[in-house]
GROMACS .gro file of C-alpha atoms in nm:
model
  352
    1MET     CA    1   0.007   0.001  -0.004
    2THR     CA    2   0.145   0.322  -0.105
    3THR     CA    3   0.128   0.658   0.083
    4PRO     CA    4   0.081   0.971  -0.092
    5ALA     CA    5   0.401   1.170  -0.122
    6THR     CA    6   0.450   1.461   0.097
    7PRO     CA    7   0.412   1.791  -0.105
    8TYR     CA    8   0.740   1.950  -0.166
    9LEU     CA    9   0.784   2.277  -0.002
   10HIS     CA   10   0.979   2.552  -0.195
   11TYR     CA   11   1.201   2.765   0.020
   12SER     CA   12   1.421   3.053  -0.088
   13SER     CA   13   1.786   3.056   0.013
   14THR     CA   14   1.671   3.200   0.353
   15SER     CA   15   1.329   3.038   0.449
   16ASN     CA   16   1.050   3.253   0.583
   17ILE     CA   17   1.072   3.074   0.911
   18THR     CA   18   1.438   3.147   0.949
   19THR     CA   19   1.380   3.518   0.855
   20ASN     CA   20   1.092   3.548   1.099
   21ALA     CA   21   1.296   3.393   1.382
   22ARG     CA   22   1.581   3.651   1.309
   23VAL     CA   23   1.345   3.922   1.323
   24MET     CA   24   1.193   3.805   1.650
   25LEU     CA   25   1.542   3.761   1.794
   26SER     CA   26   1.637   4.116   1.688
   27MET     CA   27   1.326   4.256   1.846
   28MET     CA   28   1.380   4.080   2.168
   29PHE     CA   29   1.743   4.201   2.166
   30ILE     CA   30   1.623   4.560   2.109
   31GLY     CA   31   1.369   4.525   2.371
   32ALA     CA   32   1.618   4.400   2.628
   33ALA     CA   33   1.862   4.684   2.541
   34CYS     CA   34   1.580   4.943   2.569
   35LEU     CA   35   1.462   4.814   2.889
   36PHE     CA   36   1.812   4.833   3.048
   37VAL     CA   37   1.872   5.191   2.948
   38ASP     CA   38   1.507   5.290   3.028
   39LEU     CA   39   1.560   5.170   3.383
   40VAL     CA   40   1.898   5.346   3.410
   41VAL     CA   41   1.729   5.669   3.317
   42GLY     CA   42   1.404   5.626   3.476
   43LEU     CA   43   1.528   5.513   3.828
   44ARG     CA   44   1.791   5.805   3.844
   45GLY     CA   45   1.772   6.046   4.135
   46ILE     CA   46   1.627   6.384   4.087
   47ASP     CA   47   1.984   6.527   4.139
   48VAL     CA   48   2.098   6.351   3.816
   49GLY     CA   49   2.026   6.593   3.537
   50SER     CA   50   1.996   6.972   3.565
   51ASP     CA   51   1.626   6.994   3.517
   52THR     CA   52   1.509   6.664   3.664
   53TYR     CA   53   1.406   6.808   3.982
   54VAL     CA   54   1.196   7.070   3.795
   55TYR     CA   55   1.010   6.805   3.606
   56ALA     CA   56   0.956   6.594   3.927
   57GLU     CA   57   0.832   6.899   4.108
   58VAL     CA   58   0.582   6.994   3.848
   59PHE     CA   59   0.476   6.638   3.808
   60GLN     CA   60   0.397   6.604   4.171
   61GLN     CA   61   0.215   6.957   4.187
   62LEU     CA   62  -0.016   6.851   3.902
   63ARG     CA   63  -0.167   6.583   4.117
   64GLY     CA   64  -0.513   6.728   4.177
   65ASN     CA   65  -0.414   7.088   4.128
   66LEU     CA   66  -0.408   7.339   3.838
   67VAL     CA   67  -0.050   7.449   3.795
   68GLU     CA   68   0.061   7.709   3.542
   69THR     CA   69   0.371   7.573   3.347
   70ARG     CA   70   0.574   7.657   3.037
   71PHE     CA   71   0.530   7.299   2.912
   72GLU     CA   72   0.421   7.248   2.558
   73PRO     CA   73   0.074   7.080   2.500
   74GLY     CA   74   0.199   6.732   2.418
   75PHE     CA   75   0.445   6.721   2.707
   76LEU     CA   76   0.196   6.857   2.946
   77LEU     CA   77  -0.081   6.619   2.859
   78ILE     CA   78   0.156   6.323   2.919
   79THR     CA   79   0.272   6.476   3.251
   80ARG     CA   80  -0.085   6.563   3.358
   81LEU     CA   81  -0.229   6.220   3.274
   82MET     CA   82   0.044   6.025   3.449
   83SER     CA   83   0.029   6.257   3.768
   84LEU     CA   84  -0.354   6.220   3.786
   85ALA     CA   85  -0.329   5.843   3.732
   86GLY     CA   86  -0.121   5.825   4.054
   87PHE     CA   87   0.221   5.709   3.898
   88ASN     CA   88   0.542   5.784   4.086
   89VAL     CA   89   0.827   6.009   3.961
   90HIS     CA   90   1.037   5.708   3.856
   91THR     CA   91   0.758   5.567   3.653
   92TYR     CA   92   0.708   5.903   3.482
   93GLN     CA   93   1.081   5.935   3.404
   94CYS     CA   94   1.069   5.574   3.259
   95VAL     CA   95   0.774   5.669   3.033
   96LEU     CA   96   0.942   5.994   2.906
   97PHE     CA   97   1.260   5.816   2.824
   98GLY     CA   98   1.069   5.522   2.672
   99LEU     CA   99   0.899   5.782   2.437
  100LEU     CA  100   1.244   5.905   2.345
  101LEU     CA  101   1.358   5.538   2.261
  102LEU     CA  102   1.044   5.496   2.057
  103MET     CA  103   1.119   5.807   1.851
  104ALA     CA  104   1.467   5.679   1.800
  105ILE     CA  105   1.344   5.339   1.659
  106VAL     CA  106   1.083   5.531   1.430
  107ALA     CA  107   1.357   5.781   1.308
  108ALA     CA  108   1.589   5.494   1.240
  109ARG     CA  109   1.324   5.320   1.026
  110HIS     CA  110   1.228   5.639   0.838
  111TYR     CA  111   1.597   5.689   0.761
  112PHE     CA  112   1.636   5.332   0.660
  113ASP     CA  113   1.358   5.376   0.406
  114TYR     CA  114   1.498   5.728   0.302
  115LEU     CA  115   1.825   5.554   0.210
  116GLY     CA  116   1.640   5.298  -0.010
  117GLY     CA  117   1.715   5.003   0.209
  118GLU     CA  118   1.514   4.677   0.154
  119ARG     CA  119   1.676   4.415   0.389
  120GLY     CA  120   1.807   4.422   0.744
  121ARG     CA  121   1.580   4.702   0.883
  122MET     CA  122   1.607   4.558   1.243
  123THR     CA  123   1.987   4.541   1.224
  124PHE     CA  124   1.982   4.900   1.102
  125VAL     CA  125   1.786   4.990   1.407
  126ILE     CA  126   2.027   4.805   1.637
  127ALA     CA  127   2.326   4.998   1.487
  128SER     CA  128   2.132   5.331   1.522
  129LEU     CA  129   2.064   5.271   1.887
  130ALA     CA  130   2.421   5.160   1.950
  131PHE     CA  131   2.556   5.502   1.818
  132LEU     CA  132   2.296   5.688   1.988
  133PHE     CA  133   2.372   5.535   2.329
  134ILE     CA  134   2.738   5.640   2.295
  135SER     CA  135   2.645   5.999   2.225
  136PRO     CA  136   2.677   6.227   2.508
  137MET     CA  137   2.420   6.448   2.334
  138PHE     CA  138   2.163   6.171   2.355
  139VAL     CA  139   2.227   6.146   2.731
  140ASN     CA  140   2.171   6.537   2.738
  141ALA     CA  141   1.841   6.473   2.571
  142SER     CA  142   1.766   6.200   2.821
  143ILE     CA  143   1.824   6.362   3.148
  144ASN     CA  144   1.854   6.743   3.084
  145ALA     CA  145   1.690   6.889   2.780
  146VAL     CA  146   1.410   6.629   2.802
  147ARG     CA  147   1.136   6.811   2.619
  148GLN     CA  148   1.367   6.923   2.336
  149GLY     CA  149   1.513   6.575   2.333
  150LEU     CA  150   1.161   6.436   2.261
  151ALA     CA  151   1.117   6.683   1.990
  152SER     CA  152   1.465   6.639   1.818
  153LEU     CA  153   1.409   6.319   1.623
  154PRO     CA  154   1.060   6.401   1.518
  155VAL     CA  155   1.212   6.720   1.368
  156PHE     CA  156   1.453   6.496   1.171
  157ILE     CA  157   1.170   6.274   1.056
  158ALA     CA  158   0.983   6.570   0.944
  159LEU     CA  159   1.273   6.722   0.745
  160LEU     CA  160   1.333   6.380   0.586
  161ALA     CA  161   0.973   6.386   0.484
  162PHE     CA  162   0.988   6.733   0.343
  163HIS     CA  163   1.303   6.647   0.142
  164GLN     CA  164   1.104   6.371  -0.016
  165ARG     CA  165   0.799   6.590  -0.085
  166GLN     CA  166   0.592   6.394   0.154
  167TRP     CA  167   0.389   6.681   0.282
  168ARG     CA  168   0.132   6.504   0.501
  169SER     CA  169   0.411   6.322   0.694
  170PHE     CA  170   0.608   6.649   0.725
  171PHE     CA  171   0.298   6.820   0.882
  172ILE     CA  172   0.229   6.527   1.117
  173TRP     CA  173   0.574   6.497   1.261
  174GLY     CA  174   0.613   6.879   1.266
  175VAL     CA  175   0.306   6.893   1.487
  176ILE     CA  176   0.443   6.615   1.704
  177ALA     CA  177   0.768   6.782   1.742
  178THR     CA  178   0.619   7.116   1.822
  179SER     CA  179   0.392   6.962   2.081
  180PHE     CA  180   0.699   6.862   2.283
  181HIS     CA  181   0.911   7.175   2.227
  182TYR     CA  182   0.833   7.503   2.060
  183SER     CA  183   1.196   7.531   1.932
  184SER     CA  184   1.104   7.279   1.665
  185LEU     CA  185   0.942   7.564   1.466
  186VAL     CA  186   1.285   7.720   1.424
  187TYR     CA  187   1.412   7.407   1.246
  188LEU     CA  188   1.086   7.359   1.046
  189ALA     CA  189   1.108   7.719   0.932
  190PHE     CA  190   1.424   7.630   0.741
  191ALA     CA  191   1.267   7.339   0.577
  192PRO     CA  192   1.199   7.525   0.245
  193LEU     CA  193   1.569   7.542   0.181
  194LEU     CA  194   1.547   7.162   0.107
  195LEU     CA  195   1.366   7.269  -0.213
  196VAL     CA  196   1.667   7.439  -0.359
  197ASN     CA  197   1.970   7.290  -0.531
  198LEU     CA  198   2.214   7.106  -0.287
  199LYS     CA  199   2.485   7.332  -0.419
  200LEU     CA  200   2.301   7.649  -0.328
  201LEU     CA  201   2.225   7.509   0.006
  202ARG     CA  202   2.589   7.441   0.068
  203ILE     CA  203   2.672   7.811  -0.024
  204ALA     CA  204   2.389   7.926   0.210
  205ALA     CA  205   2.528   7.711   0.498
  206LEU     CA  206   2.888   7.833   0.438
  207LEU     CA  207   2.774   8.198   0.446
  208ALA     CA  208   2.584   8.124   0.761
  209PHE     CA  209   2.890   7.951   0.911
  210ILE     CA  210   3.103   8.246   0.831
  211ALA     CA  211   2.857   8.494   0.967
  212TYR     CA  212   2.819   8.294   1.278
  213CYS     CA  213   3.202   8.253   1.348
  214THR     CA  214   3.247   8.629   1.299
  215GLY     CA  215   2.966   8.728   1.524
  216VAL     CA  216   2.764   8.875   1.246
  217THR     CA  217   2.455   8.679   1.325
  218MET     CA  218   2.463   8.787   1.687
  219ILE     CA  219   2.493   9.151   1.594
  220VAL     CA  220   2.215   9.135   1.333
  221VAL     CA  221   1.968   8.959   1.578
  222ARG     CA  222   2.051   9.216   1.862
  223ALA     CA  223   1.999   9.503   1.631
  224ALA     CA  224   1.690   9.364   1.430
  225VAL     CA  225   1.509   9.173   1.699
  226PRO     CA  226   1.607   9.284   2.048
  227ALA     CA  227   1.331   9.057   2.197
  228LEU     CA  228   1.471   8.745   2.045
  229TYR     CA  229   1.817   8.838   2.147
  230ASN     CA  230   1.728   8.886   2.504
  231ALA     CA  231   1.524   8.561   2.508
  232VAL     CA  232   1.829   8.372   2.383
  233MET     CA  233   2.066   8.531   2.618
  234ASP     CA  234   1.844   8.500   2.919
  235TYR     CA  235   1.799   8.125   2.869
  236SER     CA  236   1.953   7.914   3.157
  237LEU     CA  237   2.166   8.173   3.299
  238ALA     CA  238   2.325   7.915   3.532
  239SER     CA  239   2.439   7.708   3.237
  240LYS     CA  240   2.805   7.615   3.239
  241TYR     CA  241   2.847   7.698   2.868
  242LYS     CA  242   2.938   8.063   2.840
  243ALA     CA  243   2.741   8.287   2.600
  244GLY     CA  244   2.923   8.391   2.278
  245VAL     CA  245   3.030   8.248   1.952
  246ARG     CA  246   3.139   7.869   1.982
  247ILE     CA  247   3.377   7.819   1.703
  248ASP     CA  248   3.466   7.472   1.841
  249PHE     CA  249   3.098   7.365   1.805
  250ALA     CA  250   3.076   7.519   1.450
  251VAL     CA  251   3.384   7.336   1.321
  252PHE     CA  252   3.304   7.021   1.494
  253SER     CA  253   2.952   7.022   1.336
  254THR     CA  254   3.081   7.094   0.994
  255PHE     CA  255   3.323   6.784   1.014
  256TRP     CA  256   3.023   6.550   1.054
  257TYR     CA  257   2.866   6.697   0.738
  258ALA     CA  258   3.194   6.623   0.542
  259LEU     CA  259   3.222   6.269   0.677
  260PRO     CA  260   2.981   6.092   0.436
  261PHE     CA  261   3.174   6.248   0.139
  262MET     CA  262   3.509   6.156   0.276
  263LEU     CA  263   3.408   5.797   0.324
  264SER     CA  264   3.183   5.763   0.008
  265GLY     CA  265   3.429   5.521  -0.146
  266LEU     CA  266   3.384   5.278   0.144
  267ILE     CA  267   2.994   5.287   0.115
  268ARG     CA  268   2.794   5.066  -0.129
  269GLU     CA  269   2.589   5.229  -0.402
  270PRO     CA  270   2.319   5.356  -0.431
  271PHE     CA  271   2.341   5.408  -0.053
  272SER     CA  272   2.638   5.627  -0.082
  273THR     CA  273   2.449   5.866  -0.302
  274ARG     CA  274   2.150   5.869  -0.089
  275LEU     CA  275   2.351   5.918   0.234
  276LYS     CA  276   2.518   6.225   0.072
  277ASP     CA  277   2.176   6.354  -0.027
  278SER     CA  278   2.072   6.317   0.333
  279THR     CA  279   2.336   6.566   0.438
  280ALA     CA  280   2.109   6.837   0.305
  281VAL     CA  281   1.879   6.767   0.594
  282TYR     CA  282   2.177   6.774   0.838
  283LEU     CA  283   2.285   7.121   0.703
  284VAL     CA  284   1.930   7.264   0.747
  285MET     CA  285   1.937   7.138   1.107
  286LEU     CA  286   2.268   7.327   1.176
  287LEU     CA  287   2.118   7.662   1.054
  288PRO     CA  288   1.938   7.730   1.374
  289PHE     CA  289   2.268   7.710   1.557
  290PHE     CA  290   2.436   7.940   1.308
  291ALA     CA  291   2.149   8.191   1.357
  292LEU     CA  292   2.117   8.167   1.742
  293GLY     CA  293   2.391   7.960   1.876
  294TRP     CA  294   2.572   8.238   2.074
  295GLY     CA  295   2.346   8.246   2.378
  296ASN     CA  296   2.348   8.047   2.710
  297PHE     CA  297   2.347   7.667   2.666
  298SER     CA  298   2.389   7.742   2.285
  299ASN     CA  299   2.453   7.362   2.221
  300ARG     CA  300   2.088   7.311   2.258
  301TYR     CA  301   2.037   7.420   1.893
  302LEU     CA  302   2.262   7.130   1.787
  303LEU     CA  303   2.057   6.872   1.952
  304SER     CA  304   1.858   6.751   1.652
  305ALA     CA  305   2.153   6.756   1.423
  306TYR     CA  306   2.384   6.564   1.671
  307MET     CA  307   2.134   6.290   1.715
  308ALA     CA  308   2.101   6.257   1.343
  309ILE     CA  309   2.476   6.209   1.332
  310SER     CA  310   2.432   5.888   1.511
  311LEU     CA  311   2.199   5.754   1.252
  312MET     CA  312   2.439   5.877   0.970
  313VAL     CA  313   2.718   5.689   1.121
  314ALA     CA  314   2.499   5.373   1.162
  315ALA     CA  315   2.425   5.397   0.791
  316ILE     CA  316   2.788   5.426   0.711
  317PHE     CA  317   2.866   5.096   0.892
  318PHE     CA  318   2.537   4.921   0.772
  319HIS     CA  319   2.596   5.000   0.407
  320SER     CA  320   2.977   4.976   0.417
  321ARG     CA  321   3.154   4.788   0.139
  322LEU     CA  322   3.363   4.621   0.409
  323SER     CA  323   3.164   4.316   0.526
  324VAL     CA  324   3.328   4.321   0.870
  325LEU     CA  325   3.178   4.662   0.954
  326ARG     CA  326   2.824   4.558   0.861
  327ASN     CA  327   2.849   4.224   1.037
  328PRO     CA  328   2.526   4.181   1.236
  329ILE     CA  329   2.730   4.016   1.524
  330LEU     CA  330   2.957   4.316   1.539
  331LEU     CA  331   2.654   4.556   1.542
  332ARG     CA  332   2.476   4.367   1.808
  333GLY     CA  333   2.792   4.337   2.017
  334GLY     CA  334   2.826   4.721   1.965
  335LEU     CA  335   2.476   4.771   2.114
  336MET     CA  336   2.574   4.569   2.420
  337ILE     CA  337   2.886   4.774   2.472
  338SER     CA  338   2.692   5.095   2.407
  339CYS     CA  339   2.452   5.016   2.689
  340ALA     CA  340   2.738   4.992   2.935
  341VAL     CA  341   2.869   5.322   2.803
  342PHE     CA  342   2.532   5.478   2.830
  343TYR     CA  343   2.506   5.369   3.190
  344TYR     CA  344   2.839   5.522   3.270
  345TYR     CA  345   2.740   5.857   3.098
  346VAL     CA  346   2.411   5.869   3.306
  347ILE     CA  347   2.570   5.787   3.634
  348ASN     CA  348   2.857   6.032   3.590
  349GLN     CA  349   2.641   6.294   3.391
  350VAL     CA  350   2.883   6.297   3.100
  351LEU     CA  351   2.729   6.559   2.874
  352VAL     CA  352   2.808   6.779   2.575
   0.00000   0.00000   0.00000
């Protein structure tokens, strides 16, 4: 008696089962890393971070009371809901940083699509988180400039959408960014420059760089808009960063713009071209600093740009012609190490 033959199953070189398993493992790995750093930030004392005690105080005062704050609508809504729900300060801090991590993952996915990637999305997210966690500016966004930190990556996503003429996405992410911090409007105001030729944008950025380094932008703002000048100069008077032109920040920021061009030969096509195209978005995010980066705590105007740097470096590794640099094991190991570095940064408040 014969038995019917088992139907032959056709598999690609990498089966769907194997692919799904890898995706699930990557998601679990990302989840574990995010949980670790979220607890590091969320369970910190109110003395860790210059504004932590301010957020904690307002959070507690909102419990059953109407308190007048300077918080933006989106941030205030989250704070009020969590306060009224009876959560404690540590849970509140965990949720805020969890939102920042969510924004980081979404930004990495949007940038992956912008660069034209098709395979390895989760690995790219892992690489992006690894380079974010070792960035002192990301720590700054986590424990100091919390509201602006939450707005920084939505600004990046919005500008990527504008560069791709995705107007609805630009509007949505622009609203989200502004609901967390009104400074987002400054970045979004420069978005129309993404419609011009990249060469013209470079010329505009170069002129802005020269005007900033020579103090021209400070003089012009002080003469033309005294109220804006005073607002910029009065911000965080206790800041350890002195007011005035910061040529070191300007030159350092320009280096990261040039990096994708210097390393273009090591990046696979067409990703090398798309990565260089994305530097237009980075340039636009530098313009608010060139315009206003001479007041107290001036590096806050570099927050969006510096967080985007981590994603650009992740793209350089992920799309490298050198297989060792884009090896998934290396990138996953890098995320594990970056978690330890991030822990050190937060505990010792290593900031930029």
